[in-house]
Coordinates of C-alpha atoms and ligand atoms in Angstrom, one line a residue:
Chain A
M35 CA 0.0 0.0 0.0
S36 CA 1.3 3.5 -0.8
K37 CA 1.7 6.1 1.9
R38 CA -1.5 6.9 3.8
D39 CA -3.0 10.4 3.3
Y40 CA -5.0 11.3 6.4
S41 CA -6.3 14.6 5.1
L42 CA -10.1 14.6 5.0
L43 CA -9.9 16.1 1.5
G44 CA -7.2 13.8 0.1
P45 CA -7.2 10.8 -2.2
D46 CA -7.5 8.1 0.5
G47 CA -10.8 9.6 1.7
A48 CA -12.0 9.8 -1.9
R49 CA -11.0 6.1 -2.5
A50 CA -12.8 5.0 0.7
V51 CA -16.0 6.6 -0.7
E52 CA -15.6 4.9 -4.1
T53 CA -14.9 1.5 -2.7
G54 CA -17.7 1.6 -0.2
L55 CA -15.5 1.6 2.9
A56 CA -16.9 5.0 3.9
A57 CA -20.3 5.1 5.6
A58 CA -20.4 1.3 5.3
E59 CA -22.6 -1.1 7.3
W60 CA -20.5 -2.3 10.2
Y61 CA -20.6 -5.6 11.9
H62 CA -22.8 -6.0 14.9
T63 CA -23.1 -9.0 17.2
D64 CA -26.6 -10.3 17.4
V65 CA -28.2 -9.3 20.7
P66 CA -31.9 -10.0 21.3
R67 CA -33.9 -6.8 21.2
K68 CA -35.2 -7.2 24.7
V69 CA -31.7 -7.5 26.1
M70 CA -30.5 -4.6 24.0
K71 CA -33.3 -2.4 25.3
E72 CA -32.3 -3.2 28.8
L73 CA -28.7 -2.4 28.1
M74 CA -29.6 0.9 26.3
A75 CA -31.9 2.1 29.1
R76 CA -31.0 5.5 30.5
S77 CA -30.7 6.4 34.1
D78 CA -29.4 9.5 36.0
A79 CA -28.3 7.8 39.2
P80 CA -24.9 6.4 38.2
A81 CA -23.8 9.6 36.5
I82 CA -25.0 11.8 39.3
R83 CA -23.1 9.7 41.8
D84 CA -19.9 9.8 39.6
T85 CA -20.2 13.5 38.9
V86 CA -20.6 14.4 42.6
I87 CA -17.6 12.3 43.4
L88 CA -15.6 13.8 40.5
Y89 CA -16.3 17.5 41.2
G90 CA -16.2 16.9 45.0
C91 CA -12.7 15.4 44.7
M92 CA -11.6 18.2 42.3
V93 CA -12.7 20.9 44.7
A94 CA -11.1 19.1 47.7
F95 CA -7.8 18.4 45.9
A96 CA -7.6 22.0 44.5
A97 CA -8.4 23.5 47.8
I98 CA -5.7 21.5 49.6
G99 CA -3.2 22.3 46.7
V100 CA -3.9 26.0 47.1
A101 CA -3.7 25.8 50.9
L102 CA -0.3 24.1 50.8
W103 CA 1.0 26.2 47.9
P104 CA 4.0 26.7 47.2
S105 CA 5.2 23.9 49.4
W106 CA 6.2 20.6 47.8
W107 CA 3.5 19.0 49.9
S108 CA 1.0 20.4 47.5
V109 CA 2.4 18.3 44.6
P110 CA 0.4 15.1 45.2
F111 CA -2.8 17.1 45.4
W112 CA -2.1 18.9 42.2
L113 CA -1.3 15.6 40.5
A114 CA -4.6 14.1 41.6
Y115 CA -6.5 17.3 40.7
G116 CA -4.8 17.4 37.3
V117 CA -5.7 13.9 36.3
L118 CA -9.4 14.6 37.1
Y119 CA -9.2 17.9 35.2
G120 CA -7.0 16.9 32.3
S121 CA -8.1 13.3 31.8
A122 CA -11.5 12.5 33.4
S123 CA -12.8 15.5 31.5
D124 CA -12.1 13.6 28.3
S125 CA -14.4 10.7 29.1
R126 CA -17.1 13.1 30.5
W127 CA -16.9 15.1 27.2
H128 CA -17.2 11.8 25.3
E129 CA -20.1 10.2 27.1
C130 CA -22.1 13.4 27.6
G131 CA -21.4 14.2 23.9
H132 CA -23.1 11.0 23.0
G133 CA -26.0 12.0 25.4
T134 CA -25.9 8.6 27.1
A135 CA -24.3 9.3 30.5
F136 CA -27.5 10.9 32.1
K137 CA -31.1 10.3 31.3
T138 CA -31.9 14.0 31.7
P139 CA -30.7 16.0 28.7
W140 CA -29.7 19.2 30.5
M141 CA -27.4 17.2 32.8
N142 CA -25.6 15.7 29.8
N143 CA -25.3 19.2 28.3
A144 CA -24.1 20.8 31.5
V145 CA -21.3 18.3 32.1
Y146 CA -20.5 18.3 28.4
E147 CA -19.9 22.0 28.4
I148 CA -17.7 22.0 31.5
A149 CA -15.7 19.0 30.3
S150 CA -15.2 20.5 26.8
F151 CA -13.8 23.7 28.4
M152 CA -11.4 21.6 30.6
I153 CA -10.3 19.3 27.8
M154 CA -9.8 22.4 25.5
R155 CA -12.2 21.4 22.8
N156 CA -14.8 23.8 21.4
S157 CA -18.0 22.2 22.5
A158 CA -19.9 23.3 19.4
T159 CA -17.2 22.0 16.9
W160 CA -16.4 18.7 18.5
R161 CA -19.8 17.1 18.5
W162 CA -19.5 16.8 14.7
S163 CA -16.1 15.4 14.4
H164 CA -16.9 12.7 16.8
A165 CA -19.9 11.6 14.8
R166 CA -17.6 11.0 11.8
H167 CA -15.2 9.0 14.0
H168 CA -18.2 6.7 14.7
T169 CA -19.2 6.5 11.0
D170 CA -15.8 5.8 9.6
T171 CA -13.7 4.5 12.5
Y172 CA -10.0 4.4 11.5
I173 CA -10.9 4.7 7.8
V174 CA -7.9 6.6 6.4
G175 CA -8.9 10.0 5.0
R176 CA -12.4 9.9 6.6
D177 CA -11.9 9.6 10.4
P178 CA -10.8 13.0 11.8
E179 CA -9.9 11.4 15.2
I180 CA -7.1 9.0 14.3
A181 CA -4.8 9.3 17.3
I182 CA -1.9 7.3 15.9
M183 CA -1.3 7.8 12.2
R184 CA 1.1 5.6 10.3
P185 CA 4.1 5.8 10.5
P186 CA 3.7 6.8 14.1
A187 CA 5.2 10.2 15.2
F188 CA 6.7 9.0 18.5
A189 CA 7.9 12.4 19.6
K190 CA 4.4 13.8 19.2
L191 CA 2.9 10.8 21.0
I192 CA 5.3 11.3 24.0
L193 CA 4.6 15.1 24.1
A194 CA 0.9 14.3 24.1
F195 CA 1.2 12.7 27.5
F196 CA 1.9 16.3 28.7
G197 CA -0.8 17.8 26.6
I198 CA 1.6 19.8 24.5
P199 CA 0.5 19.3 20.9
D200 CA -3.2 19.7 21.9
V201 CA -2.6 22.9 23.9
I202 CA -0.4 24.4 21.1
A203 CA -3.1 23.6 18.6
F204 CA -6.0 24.8 20.8
F205 CA -5.1 28.4 21.7
P206 CA -4.6 29.8 18.2
R207 CA -7.7 28.0 17.0
M208 CA -9.7 29.4 20.0
V209 CA -8.7 33.0 19.1
T210 CA -9.4 32.4 15.4
N211 CA -12.9 31.0 16.3
A212 CA -13.5 33.9 18.7
L213 CA -12.7 36.4 16.0
S214 CA -14.2 34.8 12.9
G215 CA -16.0 31.6 13.8
P216 CA -15.1 28.1 12.5
T217 CA -12.0 27.7 10.3
A218 CA -12.4 26.6 6.7
E219 CA -11.7 23.0 7.5
E220 CA -14.2 23.1 10.4
R221 CA -16.8 24.5 8.1
T222 CA -16.6 21.2 6.1
F223 CA -18.2 19.2 8.9
V224 CA -19.9 21.7 11.2
P225 CA -23.3 22.7 9.8
Q226 CA -23.8 26.4 9.1
S227 CA -26.5 26.7 11.7
E228 CA -23.9 26.0 14.4
W229 CA -21.2 28.5 13.2
G230 CA -22.4 31.2 15.5
K231 CA -22.3 28.9 18.4
V232 CA -18.7 27.9 17.7
Q233 CA -17.8 31.6 17.9
R234 CA -19.8 32.3 21.1
V235 CA -18.2 29.3 22.8
A236 CA -14.7 30.5 21.7
I237 CA -15.4 34.0 23.1
I238 CA -16.4 32.5 26.5
Y239 CA -13.3 30.3 26.6
T240 CA -11.1 33.3 25.7
A241 CA -12.7 35.5 28.4
I242 CA -12.1 32.8 31.1
Y243 CA -8.4 32.3 30.1
A244 CA -7.9 36.0 29.9
A245 CA -9.3 36.5 33.4
T246 CA -7.2 33.7 34.7
L247 CA -4.1 35.3 33.2
V248 CA -4.9 38.7 34.6
L249 CA -5.3 37.2 38.0
A250 CA -2.0 35.4 37.7
F251 CA -0.3 38.7 36.8
A252 CA -2.0 40.5 39.6
M253 CA -1.0 37.9 42.1
Q254 CA 2.5 37.6 40.6
S255 CA 1.9 33.8 40.8
I256 CA 1.1 30.8 38.5
L257 CA -1.3 29.6 41.1
P258 CA -4.5 30.6 39.2
L259 CA -3.1 28.7 36.2
M260 CA -2.5 25.6 38.3
V261 CA -6.3 25.6 38.8
I262 CA -7.4 26.6 35.3
G263 CA -5.4 25.7 32.1
L264 CA -2.2 24.0 33.3
P265 CA -3.9 20.8 34.6
R266 CA -4.8 20.1 31.0
M267 CA -1.1 19.5 30.6
Y268 CA 0.1 18.0 33.9
G269 CA -3.0 15.8 34.1
A270 CA -3.3 14.7 30.5
W271 CA -1.2 11.5 30.8
H272 CA -4.1 9.2 31.8
H273 CA -6.4 10.1 28.9
I274 CA -3.5 9.7 26.5
M275 CA -2.5 6.4 28.0
T276 CA -6.0 5.0 27.7
G277 CA -6.8 6.8 24.4
L278 CA -3.8 5.4 22.5
L279 CA -5.0 1.9 23.4
Q280 CA -8.4 2.4 21.8
H281 CA -7.2 1.6 18.3
G282 CA -3.4 1.7 18.4
G283 CA -1.5 -0.9 16.3
L284 CA -4.7 -2.5 15.1
A285 CA -6.1 -2.6 11.5
D286 CA -7.3 0.4 9.7
N287 CA -9.6 0.5 6.7
V288 CA -11.8 -2.3 8.0
I289 CA -15.5 -2.2 8.9
D290 CA -15.6 -4.5 11.9
H291 CA -14.8 -2.9 15.3
R292 CA -13.6 -6.2 16.5
L293 CA -10.6 -5.8 14.2
N294 CA -9.7 -2.1 14.8
S295 CA -10.6 -1.5 18.4
R296 CA -9.3 -2.8 21.7
T297 CA -11.0 -3.8 24.9
V298 CA -8.7 -3.7 27.9
Y299 CA -9.5 -4.8 31.5
M300 CA -8.5 -2.0 33.8
N301 CA -8.3 -1.2 37.5
P302 CA -11.3 0.5 39.1
I303 CA -9.6 4.0 39.4
S304 CA -8.8 4.0 35.7
R305 CA -12.3 2.9 34.9
F306 CA -13.7 5.7 37.0
I307 CA -11.5 8.3 35.2
Y308 CA -12.1 6.7 31.8
W309 CA -15.8 6.0 32.5
N310 CA -15.6 2.4 31.3
M311 CA -14.4 3.3 27.8
N312 CA -11.9 0.5 28.2
Y313 CA -14.8 -1.6 26.8
H314 CA -14.0 0.1 23.5
V315 CA -15.1 -2.6 21.0
E316 CA -18.4 -2.7 22.8
H317 CA -18.8 1.1 22.8
H318 CA -18.2 1.4 19.1
M319 CA -20.4 -1.5 18.2
F320 CA -23.3 -0.2 20.3
P321 CA -22.8 3.6 21.0
M322 CA -26.3 3.7 22.5
V323 CA -25.3 1.7 25.5
P324 CA -24.4 4.1 28.5
Y325 CA -21.0 3.7 30.1
H326 CA -22.4 2.2 33.2
A327 CA -23.9 -0.7 31.2
L328 CA -20.8 -1.5 29.2
P329 CA -19.5 -4.2 31.6
R330 CA -22.9 -6.0 31.2
L331 CA -22.7 -5.5 27.4
H332 CA -19.2 -7.0 27.5
D333 CA -20.5 -10.1 29.3
T334 CA -23.4 -10.4 26.8
I335 CA -21.3 -10.3 23.6
K336 CA -17.8 -11.4 24.6
H337 CA -18.2 -14.8 23.0
D338 CA -18.2 -13.0 19.6
L339 CA -15.2 -10.7 20.3
P340 CA -11.5 -11.2 20.3
A341 CA -9.9 -11.8 23.7
P342 CA -9.5 -8.5 25.6
N343 CA -6.2 -7.4 26.9
R344 CA -5.8 -8.3 30.6
S345 CA -4.3 -5.0 31.8
I346 CA -3.1 -1.6 30.7
A347 CA 0.5 -2.8 30.9
E348 CA -0.2 -5.9 28.9
A349 CA -2.0 -3.8 26.2
F350 CA 1.0 -1.5 26.0
R351 CA 3.4 -4.5 25.7
E352 CA 1.3 -5.6 22.7
M353 CA 0.8 -2.1 21.1
W354 CA 4.2 -0.4 21.5
P355 CA 6.3 -2.9 19.6
A356 CA 3.7 -2.9 16.9
L357 CA 3.9 0.9 16.6
K358 CA 7.7 0.6 16.4
R359 CA 7.4 -1.9 13.5
Q360 CA 5.0 0.6 11.7
L361 CA 7.9 3.0 11.6
A362 CA 9.8 0.8 9.2
Y363 CA 6.7 -0.9 7.6
E364 CA 3.6 1.2 7.9
D365 CA 1.3 -1.6 6.7
F366 CA 2.1 -3.7 9.7
F367 CA -0.7 -4.2 12.2
L368 CA -1.9 -6.5 14.9
R369 CA -4.3 -9.0 13.5
R370 CA -7.1 -9.8 15.9
D371 CA -8.1 -13.4 16.1
L372 CA -11.9 -13.9 16.5
P373 CA -13.1 -16.7 18.8
A374 CA -13.9 -19.9 17.0
T375 CA -17.6 -19.3 17.8
A376 CA -17.6 -15.8 16.4
K377 CA -19.6 -15.1 13.3
P378 CA -17.2 -14.1 10.5
Y379 CA -18.1 -11.0 8.6
R380 CA -17.2 -9.7 5.2
E381 CA -13.8 -11.6 5.2
D382 CA -13.8 -10.8 1.4
F383 CA -14.1 -7.1 2.1
H384 CA -11.4 -7.1 4.7
K385 CA -9.0 -9.3 2.7
A386 CA -7.0 -6.5 1.1
A387 CA -6.2 -5.2 4.6
L388 CA -6.0 -8.4 6.5
G389 CA -4.1 -10.2 3.8
E390 CA -1.1 -7.9 4.3
A391 CA -0.9 -8.6 8.0
I392 CA 2.4 -9.6 9.5
P393 CA 1.8 -11.6 12.6
A394 CA 2.8 -9.8 15.9
E395 CA 5.8 -11.3 17.5
Chain B
M163 CA -52.1 7.9 -5.1
P164 CA -51.9 7.5 -1.2
Q165 CA -53.2 4.2 0.1
W166 CA -53.6 2.6 3.5
I167 CA -51.4 -0.5 4.0
R168 CA -51.6 -2.9 6.9
A169 CA -48.2 -2.7 8.6
C170 CA -48.5 -5.0 11.6
A171 CA -50.6 -6.2 14.5
T172 CA -51.0 -3.9 17.5
D173 CA -49.2 -6.4 19.7
D174 CA -46.3 -6.8 17.3
I175 CA -44.7 -3.7 18.9
D176 CA -44.1 -3.4 22.7
E177 CA -45.1 -0.1 24.2
E178 CA -42.3 2.5 24.0
D179 CA -40.7 0.6 21.1
L180 CA -40.6 0.4 17.3
I181 CA -40.3 -2.0 14.5
R182 CA -39.2 -1.8 10.9
F183 CA -41.8 -2.1 8.1
D184 CA -40.8 -2.5 4.4
H185 CA -43.2 -1.9 1.6
A186 CA -42.9 -1.4 -2.2
G187 CA -39.2 -0.7 -2.0
A188 CA -39.5 1.8 0.8
T189 CA -38.7 1.3 4.5
Y190 CA -40.6 2.8 7.5
A191 CA -40.5 2.8 11.3
I192 CA -43.7 2.1 13.2
Y193 CA -43.8 3.2 16.8
H194 CA -46.0 2.3 19.8
S195 CA -45.9 5.2 22.3
P196 CA -45.9 4.8 26.0
D197 CA -49.5 6.2 26.0
G198 CA -50.6 3.4 23.7
Q199 CA -50.7 5.3 20.4
F200 CA -49.1 4.3 17.1
F201 CA -47.0 6.5 14.8
A202 CA -45.0 6.0 11.6
T203 CA -42.0 7.7 10.1
A204 CA -39.4 7.1 7.4
G205 CA -37.2 4.2 8.4
K206 CA -33.8 5.8 7.8
C207 CA -32.2 8.6 9.9
T208 CA -31.8 11.9 8.1
H209 CA -28.2 12.2 9.1
E210 CA -26.8 9.0 7.5
D211 CA -28.1 5.9 5.9
V212 CA -29.0 4.1 9.1
H213 CA -32.2 2.4 10.0
L214 CA -33.9 3.6 13.2
C215 CA -35.3 0.2 14.0
D216 CA -32.3 -0.6 16.3
G217 CA -32.7 2.7 18.1
L218 CA -34.2 3.5 21.5
V219 CA -37.6 4.9 22.1
M220 CA -37.8 7.2 25.1
G221 CA -41.2 8.7 25.7
H222 CA -41.9 10.4 22.3
L223 CA -38.4 10.5 21.1
I224 CA -36.5 8.0 18.9
E225 CA -32.8 8.0 19.3
C226 CA -30.8 6.8 16.3
P227 CA -28.5 3.9 17.0
K228 CA -25.5 5.4 15.1
H229 CA -24.8 8.8 16.6
N230 CA -27.5 9.3 19.2
G231 CA -29.4 11.9 17.1
Q232 CA -33.0 12.2 18.3
F233 CA -36.4 12.9 16.6
D234 CA -39.9 13.4 18.0
Y235 CA -41.5 10.6 16.1
R236 CA -45.0 12.2 16.4
T237 CA -43.9 15.2 14.3
G238 CA -40.6 14.0 12.8
E239 CA -38.9 17.1 14.4
A240 CA -35.1 16.8 14.7
K241 CA -34.4 17.2 18.4
R242 CA -30.7 16.5 19.1
A243 CA -27.5 16.8 17.1
P244 CA -26.1 15.5 14.8
V245 CA -29.5 15.3 13.1
C246 CA -30.6 18.7 11.7
V247 CA -33.2 17.6 9.1
N248 CA -36.7 16.5 10.2
L249 CA -37.9 13.0 9.6
K250 CA -40.9 12.4 7.3
T251 CA -44.0 11.1 9.1
Y252 CA -47.0 9.1 7.8
P253 CA -50.6 8.9 9.0
V254 CA -51.4 5.8 11.0
K255 CA -54.7 4.3 12.1
T256 CA -55.7 1.1 13.9
E257 CA -58.6 -1.1 13.1
G258 CA -59.2 -3.9 15.5
D259 CA -55.8 -5.5 16.2
D260 CA -54.2 -4.1 13.0
V261 CA -52.0 -1.1 12.4
F262 CA -52.3 0.7 9.0
I263 CA -50.1 3.4 7.6
E264 CA -50.9 5.7 4.7
V265 CA -48.1 5.5 2.1
P266 CA -47.7 7.7 -0.9
Ligands
FES548 S1 -27.0 8.3 11.4 FE1 -28.6 8.9 12.8 S2 -27.6 10.3 14.1 FE2 -26.1 9.8 12.6

């Protein structure tokens, strides 16, 4: 295969449309309608509980961090606050963006807006890019959310653990959006009716960051930035760690989430921060199922899925060498073996991609 | 010339649920609301080419299974992003245990 072109307006995207890879019908495990309705059912209680815990912990950790500032004793509290601000906000943004976390729409919207601000994504723009990620997951030239392009840019991946590429991209875009609305590329996927909202959101973000900076200058201290802004960097590591595992090293250009997504068993703290998105094959196959029902969904369909990774460490041990091999040979990927009882699906369609697989060592 | 077509029996659809109905090359979604009424809309979401029959009915809303866009199935009104275009609706009547929809 020739070099991949990830641009949304490039030849790979056009080819995906021509061959039927784009907007294709994806594989779904058969689940009886009655069971699926129970799994999809919405409820406020789990997300209210988790949100009270999340924001309660954030207030407590930040208050202790401020009280102990500038002593080194404040460091553990900032680290804990940071991971909730700079990583848990990613999963809240994601789940509330889908509208599945809470049953009550205004609760989804409120948490979505707060999380979007913390994770530095314009709340009006990002709803639309994520829809495309679900339509064309890891289809080159179609999916705007491919975290690890081939060949992988390792320096950028490492810097992402500190939020650096995202923050560098965010601020100029925020100012541009505040001054003139969505950029030309954003206008290709954000409907015109939302352009004004993109601009309003950017103006609000700009005002909050400006006020934080003014306060920092007035206090002659970075303390205000430790509370707003910087935790997106010093707390980003967890959402990058979990986010890279979602699809890293697996097949691209296939239309079966069992082949391009990774489910990883994780410890309860990571699952709280990540809101169960470690069940990533399940989430992509059935985005209607709320985060709190994903473990049940996993139990229901695991007979039809590849074996999950047993831990974060084990998943990295699988993924990282595969990424290194993609440096030299970008068509390399980890082929997922489906259980013997799984229903095969469109093997013919996937053959071009799967036929080139080199088995993982 | 519009005509009434039998789509299903009233007990083919649980309350607060929907089924798919195909007729003459077109596809529809037939709903049974929580208050016992029946409604019909076009079968496919207006956002992408996805059938609504695997979606979730909540009250008078149908949520699309692909990107969680929502419509009010009584009026077809688009209620939640990413859907922006309303869904076409069709008249429905029941006669005895049968549900009929009026198709164009
Ligand atoms: S296909 Fe229905 S919301 Fe996208």
